Tab-separated table of C-alpha atoms in Angstrom:
chain	number	residue	atom	x	y	z
A	1	MET	CA	0.479	0.262	0.338
A	2	THR	CA	1.436	3.825	-1.088
A	3	LYS	CA	1.206	6.010	1.247
A	4	PRO	CA	0.423	9.467	0.333
A	5	LYS	CA	2.392	12.462	0.581
A	6	THR	CA	0.698	14.658	3.593
A	7	PRO	CA	3.294	17.619	3.883
A	8	LEU	CA	0.842	20.228	5.302
A	9	LEU	CA	-1.184	17.207	7.535
A	10	ASP	CA	2.395	16.397	8.899
A	11	GLN	CA	2.689	19.508	10.180
A	12	LEU	CA	-0.970	18.585	12.051
A	13	GLU	CA	1.483	16.073	14.723
A	14	ASP	CA	4.617	18.794	15.354
A	15	GLY	CA	4.131	19.545	19.282
A	16	LYS	CA	3.410	17.950	22.700
A	17	TRP	CA	-0.187	17.408	21.767
A	18	PRO	CA	-1.421	14.175	20.310
A	19	SER	CA	-3.007	14.364	16.938
A	20	PHE	CA	-5.261	13.206	14.628
A	21	VAL	CA	-3.200	13.082	11.943
A	22	THR	CA	-1.634	10.709	13.169
A	23	GLU	CA	-4.466	7.928	14.415
A	24	ILE	CA	-5.758	8.312	10.590
A	25	LYS	CA	-1.626	7.337	9.564
A	26	GLN	CA	-1.613	4.185	11.726
A	27	ALA	CA	-5.739	3.471	10.443
A	28	ALA	CA	-4.109	3.649	7.321
A	29	GLN	CA	-1.817	0.809	7.347
A	30	LYS	CA	-3.803	-1.668	6.949
A	31	SER	CA	-7.265	0.614	5.984
A	32	PRO	CA	-7.191	1.653	2.046
A	33	MET	CA	-10.756	4.175	2.564
A	34	ALA	CA	-8.325	5.467	5.708
A	35	GLU	CA	-5.300	5.861	3.678
A	36	ASP	CA	-7.584	7.663	0.955
A	37	LEU	CA	-9.356	9.765	3.749
A	38	LEU	CA	-6.485	11.112	4.233
A	39	ALA	CA	-5.096	12.222	0.863
A	40	GLN	CA	-8.245	13.550	0.089
A	41	LEU	CA	-8.242	15.583	3.328
A	42	GLU	CA	-3.965	16.805	2.208
A	43	LEU	CA	-6.175	18.114	-0.789
A	44	SER	CA	-8.377	20.006	1.339
A	45	TYR	CA	-5.824	21.304	3.295
A	46	HIS	CA	-3.860	22.271	-0.012
A	47	ASP	CA	-7.985	23.529	-1.992
A	48	LYS	CA	-9.116	24.829	1.374
A	49	ILE	CA	-12.555	23.939	1.036
A	50	GLY	CA	-13.477	20.780	2.109
A	51	HIS	CA	-14.237	17.957	-0.276
A	52	TRP	CA	-17.433	15.706	0.736
A	53	LYS	CA	-20.969	16.841	-0.565
A	54	HIS	CA	-23.948	15.700	0.699
A	55	GLY	CA	-25.921	12.536	-1.746
A	56	GLY	CA	-29.533	12.463	-0.662
A	57	ILE	CA	-30.627	10.140	2.950
A	58	VAL	CA	-28.955	6.728	3.738
A	59	GLY	CA	-30.205	4.832	6.250
A	60	VAL	CA	-31.401	1.589	8.605
A	61	LYS	CA	-34.936	-0.733	7.965
A	62	GLY	CA	-36.652	1.573	10.024
A	63	TYR	CA	-34.954	4.411	11.763
A	64	GLY	CA	-34.564	7.934	9.510
A	65	GLY	CA	-31.776	8.481	11.651
A	66	GLY	CA	-28.341	6.812	13.170
A	67	VAL	CA	-26.860	8.059	9.891
A	68	ILE	CA	-25.059	10.522	7.767
A	69	GLY	CA	-25.041	9.984	4.234
A	70	ARG	CA	-21.472	11.761	3.169
A	71	TYR	CA	-19.842	10.537	-0.425
A	72	SER	CA	-16.546	12.496	-1.623
A	73	ASP	CA	-16.300	15.203	-4.854
A	74	ARG	CA	-13.540	13.192	-6.060
A	75	PRO	CA	-14.270	10.424	-6.719
A	76	ASP	CA	-12.450	9.861	-9.424
A	77	ILE	CA	-9.042	10.591	-6.900
A	78	PHE	CA	-10.485	9.083	-4.058
A	79	PRO	CA	-12.651	5.858	-5.355
A	80	ASN	CA	-11.621	3.889	-1.620
A	81	ILE	CA	-14.241	7.485	-0.357
A	82	GLN	CA	-16.578	7.718	-2.276
A	83	ALA	CA	-19.721	6.497	0.183
A	84	PHE	CA	-17.916	6.948	3.667
A	85	HIS	CA	-21.340	7.390	5.774
A	86	THR	CA	-20.463	8.077	9.498
A	87	MET	CA	-23.080	5.542	11.645
A	88	ARG	CA	-24.127	6.862	15.124
A	89	VAL	CA	-24.408	4.280	18.147
A	90	ASN	CA	-26.397	5.602	20.837
A	91	HIS	CA	-23.434	5.303	24.644
A	92	PRO	CA	-24.155	4.106	27.462
A	93	THR	CA	-25.513	6.823	30.456
A	94	GLY	CA	-22.003	7.876	31.268
A	95	TRP	CA	-19.753	6.669	28.752
A	96	PHE	CA	-19.124	3.148	31.229
A	97	TYR	CA	-18.396	0.573	28.513
A	98	LYS	CA	-16.742	-2.741	29.894
A	99	THR	CA	-13.706	-3.795	27.419
A	100	ASP	CA	-15.142	-6.348	25.962
A	101	ALA	CA	-18.182	-4.893	24.516
A	102	LEU	CA	-15.267	-1.914	23.250
A	103	ARG	CA	-13.426	-4.814	22.033
A	104	LYS	CA	-16.893	-5.888	19.590
A	105	LEU	CA	-18.200	-2.543	18.889
A	106	CYS	CA	-14.509	-2.239	16.527
A	107	GLU	CA	-14.210	-5.533	15.238
A	108	ILE	CA	-17.646	-4.952	14.029
A	109	TRP	CA	-16.666	-1.637	12.468
A	110	ASP	CA	-13.319	-2.898	11.868
A	111	LYS	CA	-15.422	-5.638	9.271
A	112	HIS	CA	-17.947	-3.182	7.796
A	113	GLY	CA	-15.905	0.524	7.708
A	114	SER	CA	-13.003	2.548	7.894
A	115	GLY	CA	-11.453	1.174	11.665
A	116	LEU	CA	-11.646	5.248	12.491
A	117	THR	CA	-13.877	6.341	15.031
A	118	ASN	CA	-14.891	9.266	17.359
A	119	LEU	CA	-15.609	8.516	21.150
A	120	HIS	CA	-16.417	10.938	22.355
A	121	GLY	CA	-17.915	13.802	20.351
A	122	SER	CA	-19.891	16.750	21.190
A	123	THR	CA	-23.132	14.514	20.257
A	124	GLY	CA	-22.516	12.384	22.872
A	125	ASP	CA	-22.823	9.749	20.694
A	126	ALA	CA	-19.661	6.559	19.184
A	127	ILE	CA	-19.390	8.158	15.697
A	128	LEU	CA	-17.678	5.628	13.494
A	129	LEU	CA	-16.253	7.013	10.586
A	130	GLY	CA	-16.547	5.187	7.281
A	131	THR	CA	-18.362	3.348	5.436
A	132	THR	CA	-19.850	2.612	2.382
A	133	THR	CA	-23.963	2.236	1.659
A	134	GLU	CA	-23.936	-1.625	1.007
A	135	HIS	CA	-22.627	-2.210	4.397
A	136	ILE	CA	-24.790	-0.045	6.351
A	137	GLN	CA	-28.062	-2.323	7.219
A	138	PRO	CA	-25.140	-5.479	6.990
A	139	CYS	CA	-23.565	-2.977	10.002
A	140	PHE	CA	-26.275	-2.084	12.091
A	141	ASP	CA	-27.408	-6.025	12.020
A	142	ASP	CA	-23.867	-7.103	13.746
A	143	LEU	CA	-24.075	-3.677	16.636
A	144	SER	CA	-28.060	-4.637	17.365
A	145	ALA	CA	-27.035	-8.686	17.417
A	146	ALA	CA	-24.297	-7.437	20.280
A	147	GLY	CA	-26.420	-5.121	22.165
A	148	PHE	CA	-26.086	-1.680	20.752
A	149	ASP	CA	-28.745	0.833	18.928
A	150	LEU	CA	-28.342	3.499	16.590
A	151	GLY	CA	-28.326	7.624	18.050
A	152	GLY	CA	-30.273	10.060	16.083
A	153	SER	CA	-29.500	12.259	13.688
A	154	GLY	CA	-31.407	14.958	11.481
A	155	SER	CA	-34.155	16.516	12.312
A	156	ALA	CA	-34.203	14.302	16.081
A	157	LEU	CA	-33.511	14.296	19.978
A	158	ARG	CA	-30.993	13.695	19.689
A	159	THR	CA	-28.973	10.579	22.110
A	160	PRO	CA	-29.363	12.103	25.926
A	161	SER	CA	-26.372	12.333	27.616
A	162	ALA	CA	-25.305	12.948	31.171
A	163	CYS	CA	-21.882	12.992	33.430
A	164	VAL	CA	-20.556	10.394	34.810
A	165	GLY	CA	-22.662	12.026	38.300
A	166	PRO	CA	-23.292	9.728	41.317
A	167	GLY	CA	-21.055	6.676	39.259
A	168	ARG	CA	-18.260	8.915	40.717
A	169	CYS	CA	-18.347	12.695	41.574
A	170	GLU	CA	-19.410	13.979	44.925
A	171	TRP	CA	-21.502	16.944	44.248
A	172	ALA	CA	-23.528	14.854	42.742
A	173	CYS	CA	-27.342	16.408	43.367
A	174	ILE	CA	-29.374	13.840	40.867
A	175	ASP	CA	-29.526	11.015	39.702
A	176	SER	CA	-28.072	11.597	35.810
A	177	LEU	CA	-27.100	8.088	34.685
A	178	ASP	CA	-31.046	6.664	35.840
A	179	ILE	CA	-32.143	10.326	34.327
A	180	CYS	CA	-30.742	9.805	31.392
A	181	TYR	CA	-31.581	6.385	30.739
A	182	ASN	CA	-35.129	7.268	31.622
A	183	LEU	CA	-35.100	9.376	28.751
A	184	THR	CA	-32.907	7.992	26.270
A	185	MET	CA	-35.255	5.119	26.514
A	186	GLU	CA	-38.880	6.349	26.902
A	187	TYR	CA	-38.240	8.673	23.664
A	188	GLN	CA	-36.935	6.527	21.283
A	189	ASP	CA	-39.672	6.769	18.354
A	190	GLN	CA	-37.564	10.621	18.591
A	191	ILE	CA	-34.841	9.871	18.928
A	192	HIS	CA	-34.651	6.754	15.998
A	193	ARG	CA	-37.471	9.138	13.768
A	194	PRO	CA	-37.278	12.787	13.018
A	195	MET	CA	-39.783	14.865	13.560
A	196	PHE	CA	-38.901	17.994	14.517
A	197	PRO	CA	-38.388	20.680	12.209
A	198	TYR	CA	-34.410	21.136	13.164
A	199	LYS	CA	-32.171	19.412	15.677
A	200	PHE	CA	-33.404	18.205	20.008
A	201	LYS	CA	-30.570	18.081	21.905
A	202	ILE	CA	-31.213	17.101	25.575
A	203	LYS	CA	-28.109	16.613	28.348
A	204	ILE	CA	-28.193	16.069	31.603
A	205	SER	CA	-25.477	17.725	34.856
A	206	ALA	CA	-26.215	16.497	38.312
A	207	CYS	CA	-24.164	19.637	39.223
A	208	PRO	CA	-23.854	23.339	38.787
A	209	ASN	CA	-20.259	22.827	37.983
A	210	ASP	CA	-22.275	21.490	34.357
A	211	CYS	CA	-19.524	18.716	33.075
A	212	VAL	CA	-20.773	18.210	30.374
A	213	ALA	CA	-21.733	21.765	28.872
A	214	SER	CA	-25.847	21.626	29.211
A	215	ILE	CA	-25.645	25.082	29.446
A	216	ALA	CA	-24.175	25.727	26.432
A	217	ARG	CA	-25.470	23.028	24.218
A	218	SER	CA	-28.651	21.099	24.755
A	219	ASP	CA	-32.082	22.914	23.496
A	220	PHE	CA	-33.379	20.846	27.287
A	221	SER	CA	-30.864	21.710	30.318
A	222	VAL	CA	-30.839	19.499	33.264
A	223	ILE	CA	-28.432	20.951	36.169
A	224	GLY	CA	-28.470	19.041	39.306
A	225	THR	CA	-29.192	21.985	42.311
A	226	TRP	CA	-29.943	21.940	45.949
A	227	LYS	CA	-32.524	24.173	48.025
A	228	GLY	CA	-31.065	25.864	50.995
A	229	LYS	CA	-27.925	26.499	53.377
A	230	ILE	CA	-24.792	25.441	51.827
A	231	ILE	CA	-22.836	23.228	54.825
A	232	ILE	CA	-20.028	24.677	56.731
A	233	ASP	CA	-17.414	22.255	58.597
A	234	GLN	CA	-16.117	25.449	60.272
A	235	ALA	CA	-13.580	23.623	61.894
A	236	GLN	CA	-12.202	22.751	57.845
A	237	ILE	CA	-11.745	26.139	56.828
A	238	ALA	CA	-9.284	26.996	59.666
A	239	THR	CA	-7.001	24.090	58.620
A	240	TYR	CA	-7.488	25.636	54.906
A	241	ALA	CA	-6.302	28.834	56.227
A	242	THR	CA	-3.265	27.481	57.694
A	243	THR	CA	-2.379	26.332	53.729
A	244	ASP	CA	-1.526	28.334	50.703
A	245	LEU	CA	-4.989	29.538	50.009
A	246	ASP	CA	-5.992	32.671	50.964
A	247	ILE	CA	-9.648	32.495	51.391
A	248	GLN	CA	-10.230	36.209	51.470
A	249	LYS	CA	-8.420	36.558	47.656
A	250	GLU	CA	-9.168	33.882	45.302
A	251	VAL	CA	-12.250	32.148	46.945
A	252	CYS	CA	-14.638	35.569	48.729
A	253	ASP	CA	-13.418	38.130	46.117
A	254	LEU	CA	-14.072	35.789	43.153
A	255	CYS	CA	-17.407	34.865	44.125
A	256	PRO	CA	-19.974	35.999	41.112
A	257	THR	CA	-22.284	37.595	43.207
A	258	LYS	CA	-20.058	38.920	46.256
A	259	CYS	CA	-22.568	36.410	48.924
A	260	MET	CA	-19.581	35.761	50.960
A	261	GLU	CA	-17.385	37.432	54.158
A	262	TRP	CA	-13.971	36.448	55.497
A	263	ASP	CA	-13.146	37.917	59.243
A	264	GLY	CA	-9.494	35.806	59.086
A	265	LYS	CA	-11.628	32.777	61.691
A	266	THR	CA	-15.300	32.323	60.348
A	267	LEU	CA	-16.136	31.950	57.276
A	268	LYS	CA	-20.451	33.203	56.677
A	269	ILE	CA	-22.548	32.696	53.818
A	270	HIS	CA	-25.385	34.817	51.976
A	271	ASP	CA	-27.325	32.114	50.110
A	272	GLY	CA	-29.650	34.253	49.769
A	273	ASP	CA	-27.066	35.357	47.488
A	274	CYS	CA	-25.022	32.704	46.784
A	275	ASN	CA	-26.499	31.151	42.278
A	276	ARG	CA	-24.442	28.335	43.597
A	277	CYS	CA	-21.941	28.619	40.860
A	278	MET	CA	-19.374	25.695	42.767
A	279	HIS	CA	-16.877	27.740	42.277
A	280	CYS	CA	-16.171	28.823	46.800
A	281	ILE	CA	-16.668	24.616	46.353
A	282	ASN	CA	-14.466	23.770	44.551
A	283	LEU	CA	-11.583	25.358	46.034
A	284	LEU	CA	-13.062	24.537	49.486
A	285	PRO	CA	-14.382	20.252	48.737
A	286	LYS	CA	-13.247	19.647	52.312
A	287	ALA	CA	-15.196	22.282	54.389
A	288	LEU	CA	-18.395	22.797	51.867
A	289	ARG	CA	-20.629	20.845	50.831
A	290	PRO	CA	-23.781	21.072	48.663
A	291	GLY	CA	-26.890	21.601	50.834
A	292	LYS	CA	-29.644	18.857	51.937
A	293	GLU	CA	-32.433	19.662	49.637
A	294	LYS	CA	-30.848	18.342	46.680
A	295	GLY	CA	-33.207	18.720	43.077
A	296	ALA	CA	-32.726	20.303	39.393
A	297	THR	CA	-32.805	23.287	37.571
A	298	ILE	CA	-34.358	22.890	33.802
A	299	LEU	CA	-32.891	25.308	31.230
A	300	ILE	CA	-33.771	25.624	27.578
A	301	GLY	CA	-32.293	27.153	24.258
A	302	GLY	CA	-28.746	26.448	24.725
A	303	LYS	CA	-27.036	25.630	21.018
A	304	ALA	CA	-23.809	26.504	19.222
A	305	PRO	CA	-23.393	28.918	16.415
A	306	ILE	CA	-24.942	28.143	13.103
A	307	VAL	CA	-28.485	29.698	12.086
A	308	GLN	CA	-27.918	31.986	14.242
A	309	GLY	CA	-25.753	32.619	16.556
A	310	ALA	CA	-24.567	30.707	19.661
A	311	LEU	CA	-27.042	30.744	22.511
A	312	LEU	CA	-26.837	30.218	26.867
A	313	SER	CA	-29.822	28.608	28.161
A	314	TRP	CA	-33.141	30.539	30.424
A	315	VAL	CA	-33.689	28.721	33.549
A	316	ILE	CA	-37.206	28.285	33.378
A	317	VAL	CA	-38.103	25.995	36.282
A	318	PRO	CA	-35.734	27.111	39.505
A	319	PHE	CA	-36.131	23.991	40.898
A	320	MET	CA	-37.658	20.214	40.407
A	321	LYS	CA	-37.719	17.203	41.991
A	322	LEU	CA	-36.280	14.755	40.606
A	323	THR	CA	-37.651	11.162	41.304
A	324	PRO	CA	-38.138	7.935	39.125
A	325	PRO	CA	-40.301	7.965	37.213
A	326	TYR	CA	-39.455	11.808	36.284
A	327	THR	CA	-43.366	12.457	35.396
A	328	GLU	CA	-43.111	15.890	35.761
A	329	LEU	CA	-39.903	16.237	33.779
A	330	LYS	CA	-41.377	14.281	30.554
A	331	ASP	CA	-44.209	16.193	31.033
A	332	LEU	CA	-42.561	20.113	30.143
A	333	ILE	CA	-40.695	17.750	27.933
A	334	VAL	CA	-43.534	16.477	25.549
A	335	ARG	CA	-45.338	20.345	26.233
A	336	ILE	CA	-42.491	21.465	25.229
A	337	GLN	CA	-41.487	19.655	22.070
A	338	ASP	CA	-45.359	19.645	21.502
A	339	TRP	CA	-44.693	23.910	20.883
A	340	TRP	CA	-41.845	24.104	19.382
A	341	ASP	CA	-43.218	21.580	16.132
A	342	GLU	CA	-46.560	23.995	15.856
A	343	ASN	CA	-44.377	26.916	16.110
A	344	GLY	CA	-40.843	26.218	14.760
A	345	LYS	CA	-39.440	27.146	11.303
A	346	SER	CA	-37.671	24.685	8.938
A	347	ARG	CA	-34.113	24.276	10.802
A	348	GLU	CA	-34.893	26.617	13.964
A	349	ARG	CA	-33.596	25.071	17.176
A	350	LEU	CA	-35.441	25.871	19.708
A	351	GLY	CA	-33.899	28.832	21.837
A	352	GLU	CA	-34.001	30.337	18.219
A	353	LEU	CA	-37.728	29.850	18.136
A	354	VAL	CA	-38.194	31.904	21.706
A	355	SER	CA	-35.992	34.308	20.955
A	356	ARG	CA	-37.843	35.150	17.756
A	357	VAL	CA	-41.261	35.768	19.719
A	358	GLY	CA	-40.409	35.779	22.805
A	359	MET	CA	-40.036	34.106	26.396
A	360	ARG	CA	-43.271	35.500	26.821
A	361	VAL	CA	-45.512	34.358	24.754
A	362	PHE	CA	-42.787	30.964	25.830
A	363	LEU	CA	-43.972	30.668	29.323
A	364	LYS	CA	-47.622	31.281	28.716
A	365	ALA	CA	-47.849	28.717	26.144
A	366	MET	CA	-46.493	26.291	29.202
A	367	GLY	CA	-49.000	27.933	31.547
A	368	LEU	CA	-44.704	28.625	33.955
A	369	THR	CA	-44.936	31.954	36.232
A	370	ALA	CA	-42.403	34.162	35.476
A	371	VAL	CA	-39.780	34.091	38.175
A	372	PRO	CA	-37.071	36.622	38.165
A	373	GLN	CA	-34.418	33.657	37.650
A	374	MET	CA	-35.266	33.614	34.432
A	375	VAL	CA	-33.655	37.001	33.510
A	376	LYS	CA	-31.234	36.702	31.660
A	377	ALA	CA	-30.911	40.541	31.404
A	378	PRO	CA	-32.770	43.277	33.393
A	379	ARG	CA	-34.772	45.503	31.844
A	380	SER	CA	-34.266	44.686	28.634
A	381	ASN	CA	-36.247	41.613	29.291
A	382	PRO	CA	-38.488	42.352	32.225
A	383	TYR	CA	-41.030	39.248	31.503
A	384	VAL	CA	-43.317	41.481	32.713
A	385	PHE	CA	-47.193	40.359	31.375
A	386	TYR	CA	-49.830	42.616	30.366
A	387	TRP	CA	-52.684	40.669	28.741
A	388	PRO	CA	-55.247	42.270	27.613
A	389	GLU	CA	-57.378	40.006	27.045
A	390	GLU	CA	-57.075	40.341	32.052
A	391	ILE	CA	-57.017	43.623	31.979
A	392	GLU	CA	-60.656	43.523	29.660
A	393	LYS	CA	-61.534	40.601	32.891
A	394	LYS	CA	-60.419	43.298	35.610
A	395	GLU	CA	-61.992	46.069	34.438
A	396	VAL	CA	-65.369	44.500	34.290
A	397	LYS	CA	-65.364	43.783	37.460
């Protein structure tokens, strides 16, 4: 197998960090698809354009999503990647794998595809990069026999994802793993059969550290939080004070709401002003812990900049208790999806629709009461409601 010359890609292997180029080169030693991929990528860097085209919808029987069609626009030069489809495999919640499951996944992909994988991208799924049209169904059949399923793609509910939560994290306020698994099993139809104006992402973080970046990347964010006071161990605070950590400078002064006081001996927190950013708890983990009453904050509208600019999520429910079977959470998800499906334009994400029609319209449709936590920018978005029909009723009385 002739090794393609890739002077431009070779530069991406410089430096101390691992390079995807090295991994493609390794795969190219035994995969003609990976070899042509490497050569086409070199051409793309030279021409300063991508050499991929979308050639229509491809998929497996009964599903409308899970497979992303991709074709080279230079099959004359790179025949082995004339078709180079991507398959998304629904990941285990929290990305916990057994080694035998990973080996089986790789064996299936070596059999049907290029051998290149992406574990894990921002979408959450295990991404299998590069197979031909005739191998899609057999690959899916082998994945199913091994206990795997496809994830979401297209205008569908994308595969829900969650942080490791109580599996490893001491700050977990909710069972992100169980919630994510429960929602994934509940909404199989929405994942596998695109039915929405555009993509819809659900991501669950077990604490406000938000390790899956749900606030920035998901249409529906579930972030664990607590009610009440942060638990303080003053003896441990005194121990921290004897270390190199400057409590006043590094903890109190950097608190975004300035809700903390330090007199050199005692740390005081004005919990009513705390926005639960986790800054102090992360710096003083032996001395501070989240409050005892646990639940989640629900937010909507986060997205990356595609049709419109990037959006961070809005709070719509400051605190919701989450216990199986999560009926209240599921009812809210369905109401939101139904409203978005009814009012959204093609390729309009939920956050873009709310920006277009206004948060007050959304809240009224959801039957939610406006609360201060929903305000993103005081004065510009006060959410003061003046419904003409209500004013008329008052005047009649």
